[in-house]
PDB file of C-alpha atoms and ligand atoms in Angstrom:
ATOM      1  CA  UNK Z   1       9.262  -3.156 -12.147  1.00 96.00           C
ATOM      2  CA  UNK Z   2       9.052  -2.919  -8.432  1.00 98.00           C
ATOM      3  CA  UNK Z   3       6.524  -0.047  -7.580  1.00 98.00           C
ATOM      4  CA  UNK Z   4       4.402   0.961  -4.508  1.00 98.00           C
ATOM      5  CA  UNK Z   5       0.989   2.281  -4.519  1.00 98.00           C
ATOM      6  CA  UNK Z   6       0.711   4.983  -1.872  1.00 98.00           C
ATOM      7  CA  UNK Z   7      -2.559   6.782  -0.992  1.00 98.00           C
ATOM      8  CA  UNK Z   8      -4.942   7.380   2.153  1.00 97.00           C
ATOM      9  CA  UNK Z   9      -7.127   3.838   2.568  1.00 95.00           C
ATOM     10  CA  UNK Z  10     -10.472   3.789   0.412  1.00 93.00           C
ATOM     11  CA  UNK Z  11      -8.449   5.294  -2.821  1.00 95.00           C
ATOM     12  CA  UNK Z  12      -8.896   2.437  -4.811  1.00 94.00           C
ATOM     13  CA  UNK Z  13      -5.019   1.216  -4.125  1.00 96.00           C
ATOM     14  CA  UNK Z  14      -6.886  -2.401  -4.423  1.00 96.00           C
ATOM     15  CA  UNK Z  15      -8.672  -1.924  -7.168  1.00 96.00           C
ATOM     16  CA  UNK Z  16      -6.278  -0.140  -9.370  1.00 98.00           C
ATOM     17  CA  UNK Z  17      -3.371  -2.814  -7.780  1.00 98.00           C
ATOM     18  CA  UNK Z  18      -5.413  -5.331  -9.477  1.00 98.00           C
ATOM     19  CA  UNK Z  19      -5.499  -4.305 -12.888  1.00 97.00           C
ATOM     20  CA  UNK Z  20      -2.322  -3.076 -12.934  1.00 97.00           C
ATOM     21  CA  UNK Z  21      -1.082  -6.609 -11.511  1.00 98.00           C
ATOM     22  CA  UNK Z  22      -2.916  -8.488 -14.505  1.00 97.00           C
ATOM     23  CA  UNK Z  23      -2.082  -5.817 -17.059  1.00 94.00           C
ATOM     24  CA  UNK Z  24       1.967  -5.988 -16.448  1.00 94.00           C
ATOM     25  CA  UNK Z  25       1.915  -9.399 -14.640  1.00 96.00           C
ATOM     26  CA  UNK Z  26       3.746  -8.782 -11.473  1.00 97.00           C
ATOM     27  CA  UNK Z  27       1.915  -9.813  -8.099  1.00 98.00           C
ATOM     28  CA  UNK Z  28       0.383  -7.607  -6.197  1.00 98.00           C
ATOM     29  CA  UNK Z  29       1.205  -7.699  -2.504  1.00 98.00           C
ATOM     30  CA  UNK Z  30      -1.216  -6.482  -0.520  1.00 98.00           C
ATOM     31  CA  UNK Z  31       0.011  -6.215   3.493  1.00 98.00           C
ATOM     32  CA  UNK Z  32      -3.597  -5.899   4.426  1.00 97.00           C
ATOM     33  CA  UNK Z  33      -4.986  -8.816   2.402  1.00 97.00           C
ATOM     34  CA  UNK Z  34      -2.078 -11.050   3.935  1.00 98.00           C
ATOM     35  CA  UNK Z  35      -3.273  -9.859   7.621  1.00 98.00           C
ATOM     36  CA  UNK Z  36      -6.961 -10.987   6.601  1.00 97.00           C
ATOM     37  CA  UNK Z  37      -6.240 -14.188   5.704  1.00 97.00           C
ATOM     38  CA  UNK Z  38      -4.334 -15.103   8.966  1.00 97.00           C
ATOM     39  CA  UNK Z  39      -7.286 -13.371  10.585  1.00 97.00           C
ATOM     40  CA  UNK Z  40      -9.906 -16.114   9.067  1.00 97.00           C
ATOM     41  CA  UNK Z  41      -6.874 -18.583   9.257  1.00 97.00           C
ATOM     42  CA  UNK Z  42      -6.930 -17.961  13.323  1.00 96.00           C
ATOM     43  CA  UNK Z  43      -3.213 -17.695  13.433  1.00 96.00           C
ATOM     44  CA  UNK Z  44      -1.541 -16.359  16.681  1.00 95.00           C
ATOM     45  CA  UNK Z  45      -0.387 -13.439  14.024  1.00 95.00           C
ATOM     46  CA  UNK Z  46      -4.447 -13.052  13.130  1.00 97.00           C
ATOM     47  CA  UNK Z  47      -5.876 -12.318  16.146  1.00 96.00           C
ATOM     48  CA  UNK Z  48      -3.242 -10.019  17.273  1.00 95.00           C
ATOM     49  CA  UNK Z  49      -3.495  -8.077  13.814  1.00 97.00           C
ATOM     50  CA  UNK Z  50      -7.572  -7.984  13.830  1.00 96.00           C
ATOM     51  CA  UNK Z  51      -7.561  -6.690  17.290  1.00 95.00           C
ATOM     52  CA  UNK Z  52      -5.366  -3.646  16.245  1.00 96.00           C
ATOM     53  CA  UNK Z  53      -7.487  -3.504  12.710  1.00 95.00           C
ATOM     54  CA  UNK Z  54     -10.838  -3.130  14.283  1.00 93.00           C
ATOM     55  CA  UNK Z  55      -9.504   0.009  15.869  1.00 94.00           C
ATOM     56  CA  UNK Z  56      -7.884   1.252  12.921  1.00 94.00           C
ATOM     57  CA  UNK Z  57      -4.551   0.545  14.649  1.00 96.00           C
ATOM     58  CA  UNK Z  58      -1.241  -0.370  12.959  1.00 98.00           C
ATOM     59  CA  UNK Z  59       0.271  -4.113  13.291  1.00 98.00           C
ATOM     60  CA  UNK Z  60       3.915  -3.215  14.526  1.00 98.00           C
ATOM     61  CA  UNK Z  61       6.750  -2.716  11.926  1.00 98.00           C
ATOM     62  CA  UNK Z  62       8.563  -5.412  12.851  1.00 98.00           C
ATOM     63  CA  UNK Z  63       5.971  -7.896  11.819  1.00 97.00           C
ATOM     64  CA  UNK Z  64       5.179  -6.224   8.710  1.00 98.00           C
ATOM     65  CA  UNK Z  65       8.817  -5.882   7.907  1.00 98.00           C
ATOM     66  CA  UNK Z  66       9.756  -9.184   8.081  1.00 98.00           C
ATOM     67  CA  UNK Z  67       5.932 -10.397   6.148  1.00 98.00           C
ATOM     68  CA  UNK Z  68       7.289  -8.132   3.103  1.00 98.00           C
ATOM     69  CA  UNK Z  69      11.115  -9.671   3.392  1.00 98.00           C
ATOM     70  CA  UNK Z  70       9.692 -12.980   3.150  1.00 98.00           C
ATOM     71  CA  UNK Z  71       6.749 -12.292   0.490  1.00 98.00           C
ATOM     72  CA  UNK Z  72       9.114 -10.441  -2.035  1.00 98.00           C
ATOM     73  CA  UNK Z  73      11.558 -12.965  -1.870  1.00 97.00           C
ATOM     74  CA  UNK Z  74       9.255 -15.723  -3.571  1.00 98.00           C
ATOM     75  CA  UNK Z  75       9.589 -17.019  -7.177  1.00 98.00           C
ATOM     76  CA  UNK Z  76       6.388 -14.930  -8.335  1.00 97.00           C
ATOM     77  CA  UNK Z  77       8.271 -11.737  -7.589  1.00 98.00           C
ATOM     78  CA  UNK Z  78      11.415 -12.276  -9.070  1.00 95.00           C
ATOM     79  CA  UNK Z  79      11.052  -9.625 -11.770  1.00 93.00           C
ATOM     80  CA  UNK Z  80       8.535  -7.439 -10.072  1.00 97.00           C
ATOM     81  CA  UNK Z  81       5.783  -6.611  -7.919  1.00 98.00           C
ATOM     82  CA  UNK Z  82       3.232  -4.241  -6.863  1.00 98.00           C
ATOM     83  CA  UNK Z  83       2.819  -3.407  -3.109  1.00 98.00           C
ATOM     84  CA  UNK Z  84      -0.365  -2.085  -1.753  1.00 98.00           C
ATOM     85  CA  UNK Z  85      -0.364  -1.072   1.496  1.00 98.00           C
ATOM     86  CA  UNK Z  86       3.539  -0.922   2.394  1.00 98.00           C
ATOM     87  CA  UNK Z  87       5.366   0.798   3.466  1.00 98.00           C
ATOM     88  CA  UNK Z  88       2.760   2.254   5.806  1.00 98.00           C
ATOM     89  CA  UNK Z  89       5.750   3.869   8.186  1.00 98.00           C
ATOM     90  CA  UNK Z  90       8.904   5.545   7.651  1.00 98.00           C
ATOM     91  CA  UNK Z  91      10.839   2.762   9.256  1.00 98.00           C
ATOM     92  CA  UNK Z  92       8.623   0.158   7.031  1.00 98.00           C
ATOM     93  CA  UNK Z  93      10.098   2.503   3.873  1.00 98.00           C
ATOM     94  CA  UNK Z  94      13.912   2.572   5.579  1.00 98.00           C
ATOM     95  CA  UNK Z  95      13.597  -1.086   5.713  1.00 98.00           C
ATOM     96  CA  UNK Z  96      12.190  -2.007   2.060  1.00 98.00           C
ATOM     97  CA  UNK Z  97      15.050   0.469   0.601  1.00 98.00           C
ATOM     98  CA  UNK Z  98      18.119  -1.761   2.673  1.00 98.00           C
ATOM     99  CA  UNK Z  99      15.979  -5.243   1.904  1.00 98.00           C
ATOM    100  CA  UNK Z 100      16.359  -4.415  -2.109  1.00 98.00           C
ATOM    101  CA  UNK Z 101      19.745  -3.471  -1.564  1.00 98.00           C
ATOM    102  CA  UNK Z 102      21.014  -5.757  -0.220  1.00 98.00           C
ATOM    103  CA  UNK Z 103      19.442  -8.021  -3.066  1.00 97.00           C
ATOM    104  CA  UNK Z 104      21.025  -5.096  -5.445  1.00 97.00           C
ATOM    105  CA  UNK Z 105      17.742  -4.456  -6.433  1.00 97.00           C
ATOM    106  CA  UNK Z 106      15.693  -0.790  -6.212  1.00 96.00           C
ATOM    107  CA  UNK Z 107      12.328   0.221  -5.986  1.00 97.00           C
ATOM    108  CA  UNK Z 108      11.756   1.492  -9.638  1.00 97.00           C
ATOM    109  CA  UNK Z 109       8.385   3.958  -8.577  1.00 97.00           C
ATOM    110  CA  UNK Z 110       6.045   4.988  -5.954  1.00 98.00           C
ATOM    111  CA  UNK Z 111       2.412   5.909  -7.439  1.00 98.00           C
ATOM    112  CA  UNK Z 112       0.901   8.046  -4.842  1.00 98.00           C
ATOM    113  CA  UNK Z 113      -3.020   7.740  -5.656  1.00 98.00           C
ATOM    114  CA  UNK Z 114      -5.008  11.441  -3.552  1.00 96.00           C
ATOM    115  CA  UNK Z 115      -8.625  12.005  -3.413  1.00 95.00           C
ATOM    116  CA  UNK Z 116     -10.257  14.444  -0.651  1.00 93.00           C
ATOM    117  CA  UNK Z 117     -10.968  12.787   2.421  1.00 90.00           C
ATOM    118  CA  UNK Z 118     -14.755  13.282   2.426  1.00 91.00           C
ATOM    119  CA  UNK Z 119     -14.581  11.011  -0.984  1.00 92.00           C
ATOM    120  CA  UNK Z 120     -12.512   8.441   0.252  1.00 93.00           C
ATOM    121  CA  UNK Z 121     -15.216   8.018   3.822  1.00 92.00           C
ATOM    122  CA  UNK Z 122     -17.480   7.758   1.450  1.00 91.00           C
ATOM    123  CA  UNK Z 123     -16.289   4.728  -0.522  1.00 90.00           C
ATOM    124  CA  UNK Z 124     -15.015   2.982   2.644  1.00 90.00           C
ATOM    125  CA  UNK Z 125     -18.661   3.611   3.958  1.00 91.00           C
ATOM    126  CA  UNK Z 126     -19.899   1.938   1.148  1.00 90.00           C
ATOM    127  CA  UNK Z 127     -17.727  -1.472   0.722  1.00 84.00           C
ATOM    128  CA  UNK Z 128     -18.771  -2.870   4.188  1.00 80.00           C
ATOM    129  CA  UNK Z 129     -15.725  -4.171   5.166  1.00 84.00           C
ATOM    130  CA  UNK Z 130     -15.548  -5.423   9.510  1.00 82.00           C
ATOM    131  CA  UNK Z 131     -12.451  -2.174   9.610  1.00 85.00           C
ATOM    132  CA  UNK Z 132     -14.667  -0.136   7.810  1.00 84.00           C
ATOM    133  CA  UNK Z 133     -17.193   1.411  10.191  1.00 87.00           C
ATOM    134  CA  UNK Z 134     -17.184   4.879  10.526  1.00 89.00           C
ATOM    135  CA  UNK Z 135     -15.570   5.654  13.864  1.00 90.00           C
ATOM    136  CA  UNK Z 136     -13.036   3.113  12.601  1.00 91.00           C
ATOM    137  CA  UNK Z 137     -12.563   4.597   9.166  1.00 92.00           C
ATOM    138  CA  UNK Z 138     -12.102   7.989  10.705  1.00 92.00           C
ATOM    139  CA  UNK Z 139      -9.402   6.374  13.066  1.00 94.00           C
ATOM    140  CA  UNK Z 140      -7.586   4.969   9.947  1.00 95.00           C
ATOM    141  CA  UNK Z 141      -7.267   8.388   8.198  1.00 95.00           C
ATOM    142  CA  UNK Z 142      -5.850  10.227  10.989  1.00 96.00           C
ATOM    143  CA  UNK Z 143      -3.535   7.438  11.264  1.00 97.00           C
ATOM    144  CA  UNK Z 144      -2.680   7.649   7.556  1.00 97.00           C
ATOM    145  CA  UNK Z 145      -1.942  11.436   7.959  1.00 97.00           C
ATOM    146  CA  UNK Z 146       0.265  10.985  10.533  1.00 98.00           C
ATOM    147  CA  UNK Z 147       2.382   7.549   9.715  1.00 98.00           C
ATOM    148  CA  UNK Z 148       1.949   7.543   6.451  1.00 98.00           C
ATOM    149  CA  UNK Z 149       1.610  11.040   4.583  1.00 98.00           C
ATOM    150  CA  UNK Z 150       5.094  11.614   5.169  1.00 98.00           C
ATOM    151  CA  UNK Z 151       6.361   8.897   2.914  1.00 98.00           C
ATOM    152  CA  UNK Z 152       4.938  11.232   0.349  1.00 98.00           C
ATOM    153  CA  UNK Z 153       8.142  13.630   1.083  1.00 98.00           C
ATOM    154  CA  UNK Z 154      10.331  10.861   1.456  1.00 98.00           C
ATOM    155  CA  UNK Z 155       9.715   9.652  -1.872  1.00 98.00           C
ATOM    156  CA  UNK Z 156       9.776  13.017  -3.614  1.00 98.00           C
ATOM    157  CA  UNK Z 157      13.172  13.696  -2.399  1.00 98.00           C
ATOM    158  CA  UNK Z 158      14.299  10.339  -3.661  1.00 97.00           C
ATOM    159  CA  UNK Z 159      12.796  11.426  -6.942  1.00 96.00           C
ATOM    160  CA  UNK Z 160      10.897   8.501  -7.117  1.00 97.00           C
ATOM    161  CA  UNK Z 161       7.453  10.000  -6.331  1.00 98.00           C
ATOM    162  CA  UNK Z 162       4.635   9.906  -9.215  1.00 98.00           C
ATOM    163  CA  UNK Z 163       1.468  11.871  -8.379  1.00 98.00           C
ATOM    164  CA  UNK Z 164      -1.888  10.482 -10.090  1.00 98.00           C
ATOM    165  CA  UNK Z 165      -5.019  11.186  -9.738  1.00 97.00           C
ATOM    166  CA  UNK Z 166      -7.685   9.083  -7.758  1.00 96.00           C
ATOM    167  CA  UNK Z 167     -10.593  11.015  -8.349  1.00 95.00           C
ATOM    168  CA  UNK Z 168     -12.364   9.913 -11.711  1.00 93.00           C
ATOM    169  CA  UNK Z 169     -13.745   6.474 -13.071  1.00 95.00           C
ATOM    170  CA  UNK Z 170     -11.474   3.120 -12.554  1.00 95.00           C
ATOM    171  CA  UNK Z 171     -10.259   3.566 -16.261  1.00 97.00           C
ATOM    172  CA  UNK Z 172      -9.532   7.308 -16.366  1.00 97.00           C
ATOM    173  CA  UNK Z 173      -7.090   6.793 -13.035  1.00 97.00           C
ATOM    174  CA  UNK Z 174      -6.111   3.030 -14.134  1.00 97.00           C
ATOM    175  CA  UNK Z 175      -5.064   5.488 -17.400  1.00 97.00           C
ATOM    176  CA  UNK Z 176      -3.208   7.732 -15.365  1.00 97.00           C
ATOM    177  CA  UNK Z 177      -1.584   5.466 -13.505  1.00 98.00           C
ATOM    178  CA  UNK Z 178      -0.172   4.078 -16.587  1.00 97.00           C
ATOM    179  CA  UNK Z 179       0.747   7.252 -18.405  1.00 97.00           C
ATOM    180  CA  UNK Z 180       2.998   7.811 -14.526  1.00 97.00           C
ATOM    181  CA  UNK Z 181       4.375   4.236 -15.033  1.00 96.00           C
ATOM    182  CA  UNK Z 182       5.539   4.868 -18.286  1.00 95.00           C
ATOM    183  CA  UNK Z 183       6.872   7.962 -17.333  1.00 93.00           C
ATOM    184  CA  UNK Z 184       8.778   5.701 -14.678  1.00 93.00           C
ATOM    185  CA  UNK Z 185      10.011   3.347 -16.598  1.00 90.00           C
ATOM    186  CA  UNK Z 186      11.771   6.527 -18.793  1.00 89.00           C
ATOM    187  CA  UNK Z 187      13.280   8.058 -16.467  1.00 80.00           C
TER     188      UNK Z 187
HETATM  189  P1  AMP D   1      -5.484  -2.094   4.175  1.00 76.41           P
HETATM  190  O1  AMP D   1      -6.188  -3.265   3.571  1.00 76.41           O
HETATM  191  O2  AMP D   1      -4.208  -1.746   3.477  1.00 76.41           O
HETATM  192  O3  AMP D   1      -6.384  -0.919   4.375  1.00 76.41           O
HETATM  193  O4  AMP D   1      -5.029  -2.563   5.644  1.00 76.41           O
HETATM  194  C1  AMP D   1      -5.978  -2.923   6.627  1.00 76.41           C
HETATM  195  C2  AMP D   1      -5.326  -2.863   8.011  1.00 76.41           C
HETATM  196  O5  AMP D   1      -4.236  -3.782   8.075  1.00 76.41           O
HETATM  197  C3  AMP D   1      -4.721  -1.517   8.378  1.00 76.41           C
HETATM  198  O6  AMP D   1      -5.679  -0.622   8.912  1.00 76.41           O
HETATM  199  C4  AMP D   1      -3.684  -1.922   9.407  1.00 76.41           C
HETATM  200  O7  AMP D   1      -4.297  -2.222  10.662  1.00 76.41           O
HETATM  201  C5  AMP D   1      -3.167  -3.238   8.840  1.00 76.41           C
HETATM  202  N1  AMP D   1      -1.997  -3.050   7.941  1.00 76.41           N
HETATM  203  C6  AMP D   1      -1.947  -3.287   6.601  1.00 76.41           C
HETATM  204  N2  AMP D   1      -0.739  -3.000   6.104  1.00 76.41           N
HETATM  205  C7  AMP D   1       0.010  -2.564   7.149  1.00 76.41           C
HETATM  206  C8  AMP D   1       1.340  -2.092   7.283  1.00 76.41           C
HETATM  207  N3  AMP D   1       2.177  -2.004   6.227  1.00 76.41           N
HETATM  208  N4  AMP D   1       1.754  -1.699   8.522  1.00 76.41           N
HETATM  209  C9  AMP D   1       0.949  -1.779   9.585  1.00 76.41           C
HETATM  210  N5  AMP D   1      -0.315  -2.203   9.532  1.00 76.41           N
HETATM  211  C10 AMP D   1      -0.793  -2.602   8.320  1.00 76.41           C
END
């Protein structure tokens, strides 16, 4: 299956990604893990991305476009994958839907992880990452409510949207996201 995991940062996309990468076997794809490693690789695409990271800033779609293209395309993700963190944008979701097209290939499912946004400060708070200071993490949900929480609605109208949970241990929402994935793979 090809799915996305949508949700405001600090929802536990990572985390749930993760298991739900070694449960099924696909790869997970995580845009912002990519952008960290050519940030302690020192590429010229690093320290332009950590520069717009450490304010809470989004690398431009073009460049995250044409990471996913190229990512998506390899061996490992021939009969699925998991994408954390992309689309971020409506253009990023305009160009993932013509990129599978054209390889006749859809997006199966979108699992859109919520949690109130004093819970989700509070767990960035507490994993100490260099983007996750609090002027920073504030930055990053107002960006997410205005670039991202719209992909919500574009997703529902494609009837591909499945709502779950984020609130709860890792195994009651790791549960729900399966019960929405199997409700996916019905439809
Ligand atoms: P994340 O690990 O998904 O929270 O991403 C960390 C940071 O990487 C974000 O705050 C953005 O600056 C950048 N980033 C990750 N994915 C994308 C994307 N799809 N589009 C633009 N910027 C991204």
């Amino acid at each position: 299956m090809r799915l996305v995991l949508l949700g405001p940062p600090g929802v536990g996309k990572g985390t749930q990604g993760k298991r739900l990468s070694e449960a099924n076997g696909w790869p997970l794809i995580s845009t912002g893990e990519m952008l960290r490693e050519s940030v302690s690789q020192g590429s010229s695409l690093g320290r332009v991305a950590q520069a717009l990271m450490d304010q809470g800033l989004l690398v431009s779609d073009d460049v995250m476009i044409g990471l996913v293209e190229e990512r998506t395309n390899e061996a490992d993700a021939k009969n699925g994958f998991i994408l954390d963190g992309f689309p971020r944008t409506v253009p990023q979701a305009d160009a993932l839907e013509g990129i599978l097209r054209e390889r006749g290939q859809v997006l199966n499912a979108v699992l859109s992880l919520s949690a109130p946004a004093d819970e989700v400060v509070r767990r960035m708070l507490s994993r100490g990452r260099s983007d996750d200071l609090e002027a920073t993490v504030r930055k990053r949900l107002k960006v997410y409510d205005e670039q991202t929480a719209p992909l919500i609605e574009y997703y529902r109208r494609l009837g591909r949207l499945f709502e779950v949970d984020g609130l709860g241990t890792m195994d009651e929402v790791h549960a729900g996201l399966c019960r929405a994935l199997a409700g996916a793979a019905s439809a």
